[in-house]
Coordinates of C-alpha atoms in Angstrom, one line a residue:
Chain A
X300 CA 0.0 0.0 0.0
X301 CA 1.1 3.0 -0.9
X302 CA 0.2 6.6 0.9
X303 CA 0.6 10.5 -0.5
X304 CA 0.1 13.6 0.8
X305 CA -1.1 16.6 -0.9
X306 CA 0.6 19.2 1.2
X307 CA 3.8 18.8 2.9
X308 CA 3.4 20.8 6.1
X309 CA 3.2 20.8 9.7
X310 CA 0.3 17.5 9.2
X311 CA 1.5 15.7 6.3
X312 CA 5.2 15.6 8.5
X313 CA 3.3 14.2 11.5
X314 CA 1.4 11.4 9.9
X315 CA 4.6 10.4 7.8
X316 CA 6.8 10.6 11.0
X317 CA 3.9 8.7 12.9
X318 CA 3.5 6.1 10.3
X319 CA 7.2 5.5 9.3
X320 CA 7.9 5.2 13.4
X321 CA 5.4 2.9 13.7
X322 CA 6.9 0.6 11.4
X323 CA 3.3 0.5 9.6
X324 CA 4.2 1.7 6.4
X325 CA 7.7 2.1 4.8
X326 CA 9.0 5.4 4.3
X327 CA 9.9 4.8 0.1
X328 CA 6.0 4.0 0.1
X329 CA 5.2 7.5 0.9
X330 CA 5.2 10.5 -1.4
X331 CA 4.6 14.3 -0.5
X332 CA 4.3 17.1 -2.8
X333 CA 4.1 20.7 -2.7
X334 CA 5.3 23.7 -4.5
X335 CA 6.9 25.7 -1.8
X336 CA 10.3 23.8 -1.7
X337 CA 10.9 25.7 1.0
X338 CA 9.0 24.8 4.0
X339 CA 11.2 22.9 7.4
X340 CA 8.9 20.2 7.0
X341 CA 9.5 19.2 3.0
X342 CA 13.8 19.1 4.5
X343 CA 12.3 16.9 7.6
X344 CA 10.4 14.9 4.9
X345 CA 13.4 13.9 2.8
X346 CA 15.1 13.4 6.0
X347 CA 13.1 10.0 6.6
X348 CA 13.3 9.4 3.4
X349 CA 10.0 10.0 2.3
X350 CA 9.3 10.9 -1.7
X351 CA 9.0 14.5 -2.2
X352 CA 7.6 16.2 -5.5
X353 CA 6.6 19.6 -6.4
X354 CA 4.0 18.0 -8.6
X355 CA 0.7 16.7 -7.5
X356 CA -0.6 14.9 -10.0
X357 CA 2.4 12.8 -9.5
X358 CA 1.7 12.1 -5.5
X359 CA -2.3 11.5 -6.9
X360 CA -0.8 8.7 -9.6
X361 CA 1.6 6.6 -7.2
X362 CA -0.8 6.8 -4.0
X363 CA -3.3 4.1 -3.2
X364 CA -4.9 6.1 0.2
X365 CA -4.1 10.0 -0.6
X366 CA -4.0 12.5 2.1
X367 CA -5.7 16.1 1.5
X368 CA -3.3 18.0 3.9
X369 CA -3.5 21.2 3.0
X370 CA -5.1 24.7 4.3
X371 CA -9.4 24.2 3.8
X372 CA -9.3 27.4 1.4
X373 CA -6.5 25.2 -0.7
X374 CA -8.9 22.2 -1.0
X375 CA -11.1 23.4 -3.8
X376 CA -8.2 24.6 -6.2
X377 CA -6.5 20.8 -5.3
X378 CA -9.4 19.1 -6.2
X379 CA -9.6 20.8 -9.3
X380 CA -5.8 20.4 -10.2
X381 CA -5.9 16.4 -9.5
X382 CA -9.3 16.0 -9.9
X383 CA -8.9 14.3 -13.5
X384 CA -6.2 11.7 -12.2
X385 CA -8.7 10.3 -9.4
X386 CA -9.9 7.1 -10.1
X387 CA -12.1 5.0 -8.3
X388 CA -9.7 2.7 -6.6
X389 CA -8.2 5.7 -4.6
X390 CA -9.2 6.3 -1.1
X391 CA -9.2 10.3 -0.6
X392 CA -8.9 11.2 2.8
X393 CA -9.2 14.9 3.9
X394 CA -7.9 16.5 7.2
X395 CA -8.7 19.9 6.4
X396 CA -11.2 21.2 9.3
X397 CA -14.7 22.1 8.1
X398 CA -14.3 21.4 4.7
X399 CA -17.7 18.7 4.5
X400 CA -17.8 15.0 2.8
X401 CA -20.5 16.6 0.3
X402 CA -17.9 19.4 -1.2
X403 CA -15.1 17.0 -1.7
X404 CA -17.3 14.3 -3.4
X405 CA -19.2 17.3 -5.4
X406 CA -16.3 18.5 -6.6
X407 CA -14.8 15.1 -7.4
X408 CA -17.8 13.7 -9.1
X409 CA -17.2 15.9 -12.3
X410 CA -14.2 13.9 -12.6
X411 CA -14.6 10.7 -11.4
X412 CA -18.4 8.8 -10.4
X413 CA -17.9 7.2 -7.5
X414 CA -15.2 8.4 -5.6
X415 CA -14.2 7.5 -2.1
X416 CA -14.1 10.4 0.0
X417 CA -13.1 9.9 3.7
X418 CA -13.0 12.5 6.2
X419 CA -10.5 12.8 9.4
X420 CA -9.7 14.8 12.2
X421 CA -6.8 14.5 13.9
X422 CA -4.1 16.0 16.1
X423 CA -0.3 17.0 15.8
X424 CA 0.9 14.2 18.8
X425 CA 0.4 11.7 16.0
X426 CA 3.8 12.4 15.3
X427 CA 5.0 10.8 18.4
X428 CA 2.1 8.1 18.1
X429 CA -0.5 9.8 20.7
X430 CA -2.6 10.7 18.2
X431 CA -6.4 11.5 18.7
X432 CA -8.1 10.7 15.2
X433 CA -12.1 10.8 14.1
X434 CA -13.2 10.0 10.8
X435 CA -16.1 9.8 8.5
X436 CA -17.1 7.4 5.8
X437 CA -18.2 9.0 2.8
X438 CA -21.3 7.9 0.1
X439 CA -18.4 5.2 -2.1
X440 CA -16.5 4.4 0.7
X441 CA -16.6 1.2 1.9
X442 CA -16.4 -0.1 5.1
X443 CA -13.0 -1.9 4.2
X444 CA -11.6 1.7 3.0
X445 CA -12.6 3.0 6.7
X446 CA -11.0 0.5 8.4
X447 CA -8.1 0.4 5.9
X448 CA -7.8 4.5 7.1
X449 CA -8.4 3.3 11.1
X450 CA -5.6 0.9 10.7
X451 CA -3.4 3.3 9.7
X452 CA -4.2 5.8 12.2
X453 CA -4.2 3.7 14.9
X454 CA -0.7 3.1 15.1
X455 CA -0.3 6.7 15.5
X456 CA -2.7 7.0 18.5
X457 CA -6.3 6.6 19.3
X458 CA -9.0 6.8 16.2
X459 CA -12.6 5.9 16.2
X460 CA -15.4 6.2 13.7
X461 CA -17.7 9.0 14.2
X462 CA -20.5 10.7 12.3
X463 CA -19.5 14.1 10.1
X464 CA -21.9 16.2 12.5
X465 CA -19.3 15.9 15.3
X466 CA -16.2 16.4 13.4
X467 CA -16.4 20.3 14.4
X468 CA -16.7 19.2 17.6
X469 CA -14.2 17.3 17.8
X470 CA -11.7 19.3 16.2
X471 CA -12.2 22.1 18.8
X472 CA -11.5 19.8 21.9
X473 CA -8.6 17.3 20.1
X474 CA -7.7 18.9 17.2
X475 CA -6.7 22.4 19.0
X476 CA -6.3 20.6 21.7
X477 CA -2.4 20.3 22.2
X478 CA -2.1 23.8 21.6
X479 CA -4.2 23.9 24.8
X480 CA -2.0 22.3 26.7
X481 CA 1.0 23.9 25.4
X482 CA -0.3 26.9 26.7
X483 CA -1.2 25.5 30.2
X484 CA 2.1 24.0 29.7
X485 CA 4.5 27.0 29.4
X486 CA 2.9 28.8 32.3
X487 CA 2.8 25.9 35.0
X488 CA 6.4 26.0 34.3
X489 CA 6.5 29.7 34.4
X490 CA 4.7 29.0 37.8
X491 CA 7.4 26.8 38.7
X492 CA 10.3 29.2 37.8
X493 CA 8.2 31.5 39.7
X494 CA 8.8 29.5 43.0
X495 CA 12.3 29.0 41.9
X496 CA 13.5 26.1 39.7
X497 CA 15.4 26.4 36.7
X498 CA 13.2 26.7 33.1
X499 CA 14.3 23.2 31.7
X500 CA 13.3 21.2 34.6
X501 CA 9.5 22.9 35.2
X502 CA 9.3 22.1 31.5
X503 CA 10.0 18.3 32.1
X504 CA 8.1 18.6 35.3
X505 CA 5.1 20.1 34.4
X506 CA 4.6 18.1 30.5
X507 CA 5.0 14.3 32.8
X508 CA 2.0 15.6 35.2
X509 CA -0.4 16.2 32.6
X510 CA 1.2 13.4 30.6
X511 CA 0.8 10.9 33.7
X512 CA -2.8 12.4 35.0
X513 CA -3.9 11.8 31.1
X514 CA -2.3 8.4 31.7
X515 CA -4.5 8.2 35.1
X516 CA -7.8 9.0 32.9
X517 CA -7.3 6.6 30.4
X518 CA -6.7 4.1 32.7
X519 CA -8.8 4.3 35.5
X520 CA -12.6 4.2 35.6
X521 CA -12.9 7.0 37.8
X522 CA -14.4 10.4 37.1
X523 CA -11.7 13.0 36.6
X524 CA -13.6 14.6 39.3
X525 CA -13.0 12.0 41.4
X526 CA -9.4 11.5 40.9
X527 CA -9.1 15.6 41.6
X528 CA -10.3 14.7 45.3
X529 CA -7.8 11.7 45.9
X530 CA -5.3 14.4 45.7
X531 CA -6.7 17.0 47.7
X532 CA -5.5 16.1 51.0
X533 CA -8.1 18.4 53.8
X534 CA -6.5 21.8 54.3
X535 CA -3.5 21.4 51.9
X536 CA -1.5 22.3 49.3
X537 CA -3.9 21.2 46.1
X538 CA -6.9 22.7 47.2
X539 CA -5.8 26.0 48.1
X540 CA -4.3 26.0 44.4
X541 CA -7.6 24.9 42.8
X542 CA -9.4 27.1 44.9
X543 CA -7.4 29.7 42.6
X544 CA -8.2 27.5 39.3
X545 CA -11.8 28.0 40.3
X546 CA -11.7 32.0 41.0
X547 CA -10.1 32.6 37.7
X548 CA -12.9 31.0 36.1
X549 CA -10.0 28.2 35.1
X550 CA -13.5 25.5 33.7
X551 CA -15.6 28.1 31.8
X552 CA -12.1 29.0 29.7
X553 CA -11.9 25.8 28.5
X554 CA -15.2 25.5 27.8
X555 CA -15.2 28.6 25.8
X556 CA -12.0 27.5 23.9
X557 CA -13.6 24.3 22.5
X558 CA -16.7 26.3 21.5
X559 CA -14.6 28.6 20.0
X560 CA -12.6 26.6 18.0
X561 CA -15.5 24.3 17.3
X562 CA -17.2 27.6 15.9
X563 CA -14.7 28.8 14.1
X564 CA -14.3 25.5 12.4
X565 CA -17.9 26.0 11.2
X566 CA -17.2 29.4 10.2
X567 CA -15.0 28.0 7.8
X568 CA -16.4 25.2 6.5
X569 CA -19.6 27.8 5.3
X570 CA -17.0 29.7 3.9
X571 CA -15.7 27.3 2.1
X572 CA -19.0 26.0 1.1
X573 CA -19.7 29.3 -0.7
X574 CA -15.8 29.1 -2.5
X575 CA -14.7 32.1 -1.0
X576 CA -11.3 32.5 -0.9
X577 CA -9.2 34.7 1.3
X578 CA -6.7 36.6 -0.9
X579 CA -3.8 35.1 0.6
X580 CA -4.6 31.5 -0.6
X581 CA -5.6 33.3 -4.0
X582 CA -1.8 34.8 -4.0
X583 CA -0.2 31.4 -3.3
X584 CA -2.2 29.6 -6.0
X585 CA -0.9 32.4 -8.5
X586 CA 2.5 32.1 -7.4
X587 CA 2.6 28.3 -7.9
X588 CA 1.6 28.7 -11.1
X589 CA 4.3 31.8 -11.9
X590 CA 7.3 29.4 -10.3
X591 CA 5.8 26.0 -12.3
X592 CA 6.1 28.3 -15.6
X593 CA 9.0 29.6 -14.2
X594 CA 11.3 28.0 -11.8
X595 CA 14.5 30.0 -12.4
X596 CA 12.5 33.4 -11.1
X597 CA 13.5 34.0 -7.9
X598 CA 10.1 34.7 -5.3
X599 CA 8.7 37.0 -3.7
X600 CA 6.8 36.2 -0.3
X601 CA 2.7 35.7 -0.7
X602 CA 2.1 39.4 0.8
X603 CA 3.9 41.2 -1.3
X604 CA 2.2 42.5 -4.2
X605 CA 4.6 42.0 -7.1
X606 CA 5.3 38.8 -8.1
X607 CA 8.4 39.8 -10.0
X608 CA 11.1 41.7 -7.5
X609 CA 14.5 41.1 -8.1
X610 CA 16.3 39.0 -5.8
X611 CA 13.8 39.4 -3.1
X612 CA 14.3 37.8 0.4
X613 CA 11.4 35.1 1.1
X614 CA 9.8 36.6 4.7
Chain B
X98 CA -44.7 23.2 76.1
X99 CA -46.9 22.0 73.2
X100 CA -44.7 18.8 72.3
X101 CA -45.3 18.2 76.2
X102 CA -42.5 18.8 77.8
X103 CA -41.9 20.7 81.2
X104 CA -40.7 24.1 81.7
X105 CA -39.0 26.1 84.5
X106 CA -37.4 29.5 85.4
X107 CA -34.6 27.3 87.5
X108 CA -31.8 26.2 86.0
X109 CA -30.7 24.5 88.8
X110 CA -33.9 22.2 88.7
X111 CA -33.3 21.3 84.8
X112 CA -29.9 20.2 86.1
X113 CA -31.3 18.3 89.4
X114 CA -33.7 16.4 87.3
X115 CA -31.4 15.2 84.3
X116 CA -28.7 13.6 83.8
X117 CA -28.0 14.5 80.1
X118 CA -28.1 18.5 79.8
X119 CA -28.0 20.6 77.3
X120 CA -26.7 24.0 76.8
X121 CA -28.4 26.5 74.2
X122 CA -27.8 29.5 75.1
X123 CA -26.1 32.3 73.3
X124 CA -22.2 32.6 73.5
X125 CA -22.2 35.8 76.0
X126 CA -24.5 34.4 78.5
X127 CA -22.8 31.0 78.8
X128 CA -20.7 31.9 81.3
X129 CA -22.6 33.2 83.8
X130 CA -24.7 30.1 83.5
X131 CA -21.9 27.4 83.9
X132 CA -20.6 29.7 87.0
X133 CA -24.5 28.8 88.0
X134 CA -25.0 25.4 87.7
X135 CA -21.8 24.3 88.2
X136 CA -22.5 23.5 92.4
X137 CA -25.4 21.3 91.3
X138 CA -23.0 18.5 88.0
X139 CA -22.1 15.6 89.2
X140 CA -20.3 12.9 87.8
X141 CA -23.2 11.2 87.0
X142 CA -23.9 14.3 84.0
X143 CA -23.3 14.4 80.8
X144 CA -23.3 17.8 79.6
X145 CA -23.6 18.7 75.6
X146 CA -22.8 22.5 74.7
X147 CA -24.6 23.6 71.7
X148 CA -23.0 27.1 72.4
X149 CA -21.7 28.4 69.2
X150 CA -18.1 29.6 69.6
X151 CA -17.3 27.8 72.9
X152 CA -14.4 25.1 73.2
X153 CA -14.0 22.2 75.4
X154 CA -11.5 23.7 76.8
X155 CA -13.5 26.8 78.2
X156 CA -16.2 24.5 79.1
X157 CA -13.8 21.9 81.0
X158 CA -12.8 25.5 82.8
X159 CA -15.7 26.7 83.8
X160 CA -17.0 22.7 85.2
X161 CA -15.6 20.7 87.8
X162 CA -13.0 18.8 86.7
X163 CA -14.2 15.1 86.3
X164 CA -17.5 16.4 84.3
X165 CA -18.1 14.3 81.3
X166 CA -18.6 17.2 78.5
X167 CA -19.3 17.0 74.6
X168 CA -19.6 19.6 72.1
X169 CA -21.7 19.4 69.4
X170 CA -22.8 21.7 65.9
X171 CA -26.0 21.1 64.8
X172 CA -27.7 22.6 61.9
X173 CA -31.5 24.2 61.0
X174 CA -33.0 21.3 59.2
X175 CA -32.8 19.2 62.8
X176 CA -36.0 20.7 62.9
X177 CA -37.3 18.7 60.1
X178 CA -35.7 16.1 61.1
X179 CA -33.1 16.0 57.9
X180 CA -29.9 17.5 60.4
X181 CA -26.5 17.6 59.5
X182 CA -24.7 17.9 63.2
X183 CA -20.9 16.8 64.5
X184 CA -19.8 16.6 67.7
X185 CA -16.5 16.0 69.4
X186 CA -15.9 14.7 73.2
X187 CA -14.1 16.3 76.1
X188 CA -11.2 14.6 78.2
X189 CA -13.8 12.8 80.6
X190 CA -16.8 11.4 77.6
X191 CA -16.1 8.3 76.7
X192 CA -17.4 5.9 74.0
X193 CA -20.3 5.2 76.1
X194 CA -21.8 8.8 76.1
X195 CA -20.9 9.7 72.4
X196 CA -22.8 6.4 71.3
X197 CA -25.4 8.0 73.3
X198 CA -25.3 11.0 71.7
X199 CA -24.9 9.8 68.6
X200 CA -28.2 7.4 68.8
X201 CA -30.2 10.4 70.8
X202 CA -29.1 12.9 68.0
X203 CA -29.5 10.6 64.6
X204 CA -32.9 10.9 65.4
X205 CA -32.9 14.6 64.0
X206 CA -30.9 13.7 60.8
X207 CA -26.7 12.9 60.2
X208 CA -24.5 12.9 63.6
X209 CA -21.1 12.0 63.0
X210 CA -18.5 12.6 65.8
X211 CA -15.0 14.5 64.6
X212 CA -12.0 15.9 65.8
X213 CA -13.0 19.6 67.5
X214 CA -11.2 21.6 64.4
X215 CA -13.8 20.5 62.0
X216 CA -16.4 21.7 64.0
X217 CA -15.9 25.4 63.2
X218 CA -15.8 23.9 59.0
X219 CA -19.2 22.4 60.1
X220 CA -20.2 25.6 60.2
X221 CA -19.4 27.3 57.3
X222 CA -20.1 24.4 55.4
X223 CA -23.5 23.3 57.1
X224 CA -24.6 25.5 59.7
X225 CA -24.4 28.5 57.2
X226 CA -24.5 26.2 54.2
X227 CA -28.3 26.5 55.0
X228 CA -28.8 29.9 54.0
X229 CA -26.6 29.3 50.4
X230 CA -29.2 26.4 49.9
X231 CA -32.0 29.1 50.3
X232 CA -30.5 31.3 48.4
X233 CA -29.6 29.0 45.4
X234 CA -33.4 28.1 45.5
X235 CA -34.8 31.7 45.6
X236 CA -32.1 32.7 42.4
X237 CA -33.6 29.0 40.6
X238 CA -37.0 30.3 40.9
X239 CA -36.6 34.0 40.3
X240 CA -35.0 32.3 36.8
X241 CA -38.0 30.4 36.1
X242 CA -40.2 33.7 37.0
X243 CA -38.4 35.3 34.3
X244 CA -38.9 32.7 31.9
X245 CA -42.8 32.9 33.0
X246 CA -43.4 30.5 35.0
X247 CA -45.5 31.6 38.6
X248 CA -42.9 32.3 41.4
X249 CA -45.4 29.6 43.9
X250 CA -44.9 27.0 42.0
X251 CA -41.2 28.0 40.6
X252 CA -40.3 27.5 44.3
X253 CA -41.9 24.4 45.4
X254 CA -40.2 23.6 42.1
X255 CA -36.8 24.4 43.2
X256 CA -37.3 23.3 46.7
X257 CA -38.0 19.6 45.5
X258 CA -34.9 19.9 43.0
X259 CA -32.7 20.5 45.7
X260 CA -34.3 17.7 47.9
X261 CA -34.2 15.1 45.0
X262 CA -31.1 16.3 43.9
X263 CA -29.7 15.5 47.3
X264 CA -31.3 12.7 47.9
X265 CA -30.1 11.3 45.2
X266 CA -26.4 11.9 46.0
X267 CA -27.2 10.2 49.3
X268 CA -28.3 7.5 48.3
X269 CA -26.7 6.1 45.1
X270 CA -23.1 7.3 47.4
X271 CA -21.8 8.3 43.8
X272 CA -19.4 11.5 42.9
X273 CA -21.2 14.4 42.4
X274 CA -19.5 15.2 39.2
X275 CA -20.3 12.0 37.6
X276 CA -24.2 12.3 38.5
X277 CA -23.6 16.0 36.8
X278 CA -22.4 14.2 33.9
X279 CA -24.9 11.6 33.9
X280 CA -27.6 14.7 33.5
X281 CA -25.8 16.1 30.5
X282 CA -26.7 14.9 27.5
X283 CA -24.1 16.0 24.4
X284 CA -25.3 20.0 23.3
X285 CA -28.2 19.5 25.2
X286 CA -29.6 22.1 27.7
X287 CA -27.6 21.0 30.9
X288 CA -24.4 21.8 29.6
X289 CA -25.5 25.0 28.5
X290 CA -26.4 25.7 31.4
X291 CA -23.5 24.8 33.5
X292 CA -21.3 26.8 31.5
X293 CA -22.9 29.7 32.4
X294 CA -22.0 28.8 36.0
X295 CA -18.4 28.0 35.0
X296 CA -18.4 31.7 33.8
X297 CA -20.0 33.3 36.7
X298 CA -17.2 31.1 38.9
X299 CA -19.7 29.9 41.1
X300 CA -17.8 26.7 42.4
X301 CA -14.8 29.5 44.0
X302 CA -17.6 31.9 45.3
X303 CA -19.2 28.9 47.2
X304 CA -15.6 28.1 48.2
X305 CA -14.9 31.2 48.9
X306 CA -18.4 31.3 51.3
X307 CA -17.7 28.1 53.3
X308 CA -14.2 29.6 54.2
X309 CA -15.2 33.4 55.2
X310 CA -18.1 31.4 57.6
X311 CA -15.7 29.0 58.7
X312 CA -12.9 31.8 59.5
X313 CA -15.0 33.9 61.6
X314 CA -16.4 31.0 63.0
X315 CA -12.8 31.0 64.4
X316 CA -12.4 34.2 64.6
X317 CA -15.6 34.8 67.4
X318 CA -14.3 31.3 69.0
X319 CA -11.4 33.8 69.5
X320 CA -13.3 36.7 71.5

């Protein structure tokens, strides 16, 4: 079996990194392609010795499941660029949040009848294997093709079948996540440098107590609420802290991240559904077609207006 | 005198004629009335301070020395007969008179003996907890008055919320926070609704309630 990725960014590194770590899938059997040659990732790529290309088509034509892991706004001008060279025994899987099972097929169907659309959400820590993936089945996918996809990502971390309505939902408690706890994160150690120790150990300190009360959760099948109380010893140290967690309104902010996030996500997905495209993406699409006509110019950055400055420094 | 019991001007006869006594007076006057009585306990008293404020130790004081005395926090709802009290023995009480107490007092809802320090927590968390109950309820119905519904029944309503709520915890023993989970169905009103009192930080305030009662609790214990 053989995997691409549209898109060789921050997701399409992750999943190869996951995947070749995991021993599931060899890292020759994996092809990336993008047209800004430029990106930390597309080095890391070739690193583990995964195939990179600039050209898509050619990730679309040596791919069995293929991997839509671009930006959402990118997806409609991708689908149109490979659309022709989809064919019915390809498994498309998109990660892009809010972009819907019914616009990919849509899209697809003027190229190809029955294609195989699945859709997946899932989160950066697949690229050390603690991955937490949802997916959807679309109309022609099979269930072989699902589980085909839940194979996969389950050697990167946790994945489970879910239906498309809760994808948003799920991308703004797992998908955003990490960056969630990266937050909480930097200032518990903050918190600990604070009270005096040095930076690199409240790092370490802080990421294996939420690593090890995660650990806790998964295992135990106790409330989280309960498991809070077995460490608040009457009149000690925990409480008076969580006492401060409380004033600061420490539960609603979560709350109101994953709304957010979840809202946002559906923000974008209407967006999408009415093809409007931010002027960024519209630049970048441009400029991939100035450097494939021309791959001796040297480029200018996406905001600046001129496509054609002389020896310009990339931003 | 209605539920049939007698009634006197004499302290010294209520002490004469029983051998458990209570005290129920307020703080100030306790004083003067151990300094009364205290000719007429004998060993064969137990005596049970209800006195708000008072330690064991003040009472062991103000007694003869030998006098078996406990202390004890109850709460309104004794009234009903659904209590919350704890109590906590002096030097001289032994098991045999906090069983008694214990089997006298279950009779008017929870008894549970502690250690004396939690007895001025008791009170911010029971004794007081009380009025946050009643003042959860009136804030429930006054919601449902503003959606239109009549404030009568909105706070029989609320009343029986609480109770069942309660009850409920009580009896299945389970953690509060997984019988609030067990309410909330995915996007459904419940969790709509909690979030508005993750907002409003309600969990701290109540905190922060249960610790101003209990630290003047200390703090009067103190005068």
């Amino acid at each position: 079996m053989s995997v691409g990725f549209i898109g060789a960014g921050q997701l399409a590194f992750a999943l190869a990194r996951g995947f070749t770590a995991a021993g599931v899938l060899a890292a020759h059997k994996i092809m990336a392609s993008s047209p800004d040659t430029d990106l930390p990732t597309v080095s890391g790529l070739r690193k583990i010795g995964v195939n990179f290309t600039v050209s898509n088509k050619d990730t679309v034509k040596s791919s069995d499941v293929l991997f839509l892991a671009v930006k959402p706004p990118i997806i409609p001008f991708i689908l149109e660029e490979v659309g022709p060279d989809i064919e019915a025994r390809h498994i498309v899987v998109s990660c892009a949040a809010g972009v819907t099972i019914s616009s990919i097929e849509k899209k697809l169907s003027t190229f190809c009848p029955t294609p195989k659309v699945i859709r997946c959400m899932t989160n950066t820590p697949v690229i050390v294997r603690e991955g937490a993936t949802v997916y959807a089945t679309g109309t022609h996918a099979d269930v072989e093709d699902g589980k085909l996809l839940e194979q996969l990502m389950a050697s990167v971390g946790f994945c489970t079948e879910v239906e498309e309505d809760l994808i948003d939902a799920v991308t703004g408690l797992s998908g955003s996540g990490p960056a969630y706890a990266f937050t909480a994160l930097d200032a518990l150690a903050d918190g600990g440098v604070k009270m005096g120790l040095p930076r690199r150990l409240a790092v370490r300190l802080g990421a294996q107590a939420l690593l090890g009360a995660a650990k806790m959760l998964l295992e135990s099948e106790q409330h989280p609420g309960q498991l809070k109380d077995n460490v608040c010893s009457p009149g000690g140290a925990t409480i008076h802290a969580l006492h401060f967690l409380e004033s600061g309104g420490f539960r609603s902010l979560l709350i109101n991240a994953v709304e957010a996030s979840c809202i946002r996500t559906r923000e974008l997905q209407h967006l999408a559904d009415q093809e409007k495209i931010s002027p960024a993406a519209i630049k970048k699409t441009l400029l991939d077609k100035v450097k494939l006509e021309s791959p001796s110019l040297s480029v200018a950055s996406a905001s600046k207006v001129s496509l054609f400055t002389n020896k310009s420094k990339k931003n | 005198k209605e539920l049939g019991c007698r009634t006197t001007h004499c302290n010294l006869e209520v002490v004469h004629r029983s051998t458990l006594v209570f005290l129920a007076t307020k703080p100030h006057i306790l004083p003067g009335v151990l300094e009364e009585i205290r000719p007429a306990v004998g060993p064969h008293h137990i005596v049970v301070s209800l006195v708000a404020g008072i330690t064991i130790q003040t009472l062991q004081r103000l007694l003869p020395p030998w006098t078996k005395v406990l202390r004890i926090m109850p709460n309104l709802p004794c009234v009903v007969q659904a209590g919350a009290m704890v109590f906590s023995r002096g030097s001289n009480a032994g098991d045999e008179e906090a069983a008694l107490l214990k089997s006298l007092l279950s009779s008017c809802g929870l008894c549970e003996e502690v250690p004396e320090s939690y007895i001025d927590i008791h009170t911010g968390l029971s004794g007081s907890g009380v009025a946050y109950v009643y003042l959860f309820a009136e804030a429930l119905a006054e919601g449902a008055v503003k959606m239109g519904m009549p404030g009568a029944l909105a706070s029989r309503i609320a009343a029986q919320t609480l109770l069942g709520a309660a009850k409920m915890l009580l009896e299945t023993g389970e953690h509060p926070a997984k019988l609030r989970g067990d309410v909330c169905t995915p996007g459904g009103t419940t969790i709509y609704a909690l979030h508005q009192l993750e907002k409003g930080a309600l969990r701290a305030t109540v905190m922060d309630a249960v610790e101003a009662a209990t630290n003047r609790a200390c703090d009067m214990a103190k005068d």
